[in-house]
XYZ file of C-alpha atoms in Angstrom:
129
model
C -39.611 -37.856 -38.206
C -40.244 -40.525 -35.573
C -43.594 -41.353 -37.204
C -41.932 -41.642 -40.595
C -39.406 -44.141 -39.233
C -41.891 -46.241 -37.269
C -44.328 -46.343 -40.199
C -41.681 -48.000 -42.380
C -40.476 -51.330 -40.922
C -37.996 -51.750 -43.761
C -36.328 -48.492 -42.682
C -36.166 -49.748 -39.082
C -34.323 -52.890 -40.242
C -31.875 -50.667 -42.155
C -31.346 -48.424 -39.126
C -30.676 -51.484 -36.964
C -28.244 -52.851 -39.561
C -26.280 -49.606 -39.786
C -26.119 -49.271 -35.997
C -24.917 -52.850 -35.633
C -22.262 -52.287 -38.328
C -21.035 -49.206 -36.472
C -20.888 -51.161 -33.206
C -19.063 -54.038 -34.895
C -16.471 -51.633 -36.304
C -15.978 -49.752 -33.052
C -15.814 -52.923 -30.930
C -13.741 -54.956 -33.377
C -11.341 -52.341 -34.755
C -11.318 -48.996 -32.940
C -11.575 -49.985 -29.279
C -9.041 -52.852 -29.427
C -6.561 -50.431 -31.010
C -6.906 -48.230 -27.939
C -7.635 -50.958 -25.390
C -5.647 -49.326 -22.546
C -7.755 -46.166 -22.888
C -11.025 -48.107 -22.483
C -9.937 -51.021 -20.302
C -12.204 -53.764 -21.645
C -10.145 -56.856 -22.590
C -9.643 -57.212 -26.338
C -11.059 -60.732 -26.484
C -14.316 -59.443 -24.948
C -14.408 -56.586 -27.457
C -13.954 -59.050 -30.334
C -16.770 -61.232 -29.001
C -19.135 -58.274 -28.773
C -18.079 -57.184 -32.265
C -18.886 -60.644 -33.635
C -22.360 -60.488 -32.095
C -22.934 -57.018 -33.544
C -21.828 -58.278 -36.972
C -24.330 -61.149 -36.767
C -27.079 -58.695 -35.847
C -26.112 -56.518 -38.814
C -26.355 -59.496 -41.179
C -29.771 -60.457 -39.762
C -31.126 -56.922 -40.078
C -29.688 -56.471 -43.570
C -31.220 -59.774 -44.651
C -34.606 -58.600 -43.423
C -34.139 -55.185 -45.028
C -33.120 -56.687 -48.369
C -35.649 -59.514 -48.514
C -38.471 -57.772 -46.714
C -41.534 -59.929 -46.077
C -45.154 -58.999 -45.526
C -45.059 -60.842 -42.195
C -42.211 -58.714 -40.790
C -43.358 -58.345 -37.165
C -41.823 -61.596 -35.807
C -38.495 -60.723 -37.432
C -38.442 -57.214 -36.010
C -39.529 -58.549 -32.605
C -36.656 -61.034 -32.807
C -33.981 -58.402 -33.370
C -35.525 -56.150 -30.698
C -35.338 -58.960 -28.130
C -31.791 -59.854 -29.160
C -30.809 -56.190 -28.828
C -32.251 -56.169 -25.306
C -30.282 -59.308 -24.448
C -27.147 -57.704 -25.906
C -27.653 -54.733 -23.569
C -28.003 -57.116 -20.619
C -24.802 -58.891 -21.662
C -22.988 -55.572 -22.019
C -24.199 -54.450 -18.583
C -23.032 -57.754 -17.067
C -19.612 -57.370 -18.706
C -19.300 -53.787 -17.475
C -20.041 -54.984 -13.949
C -17.685 -57.968 -14.237
C -14.797 -55.886 -15.637
C -15.526 -52.744 -13.602
C -12.041 -52.799 -12.039
C -10.365 -52.810 -15.471
C -12.666 -50.299 -17.168
C -11.563 -46.703 -17.354
C -13.950 -43.758 -17.264
C -13.766 -43.685 -21.078
C -14.662 -47.362 -21.258
C -17.576 -46.940 -18.893
C -18.782 -43.902 -20.850
C -18.545 -45.787 -24.172
C -20.519 -48.802 -22.972
C -23.163 -46.727 -21.210
C -23.762 -44.607 -24.303
C -23.860 -47.716 -26.487
C -26.562 -49.209 -24.258
C -28.559 -45.959 -24.360
C -28.410 -45.833 -28.166
C -29.414 -49.487 -28.471
C -32.328 -48.955 -26.074
C -33.557 -46.053 -28.238
C -33.440 -48.347 -31.277
C -35.286 -51.067 -29.328
C -38.010 -48.581 -28.401
C -38.340 -47.633 -32.085
C -38.560 -51.308 -32.995
C -41.302 -52.027 -30.449
C -43.156 -48.851 -31.453
C -43.007 -50.015 -35.079
C -44.295 -53.472 -34.128
C -47.193 -51.909 -32.180
C -48.379 -49.763 -35.116
C -51.714 -50.866 -36.548
C -50.845 -50.453 -40.252
């Protein structure tokens, strides 16, 4: 299955788009509704949700209007995803006193999932076909 995904860059853009949409929904709707359970300030959650929404638009654009020269575009979203993980880690450290165990668990699992997607993206870029 991994080979099927990495052999189809268009599918990788779609996967990234769907993941970013899920993050945008969770960060912009679900988590703020239960902010005391997670501990991250709502304004920070909304900012992260906005970034995730932008990433979803970028990935959908590339999925929809796929180009032959797709590698720079996939490399771009992979790098941005890495930077997003760094930002998330910095925010977790900065707000560590406010975060609950549930909040810490959410953000750690989000970073793990994003890193898996980033590895798929770089593996797709490295393919010779």
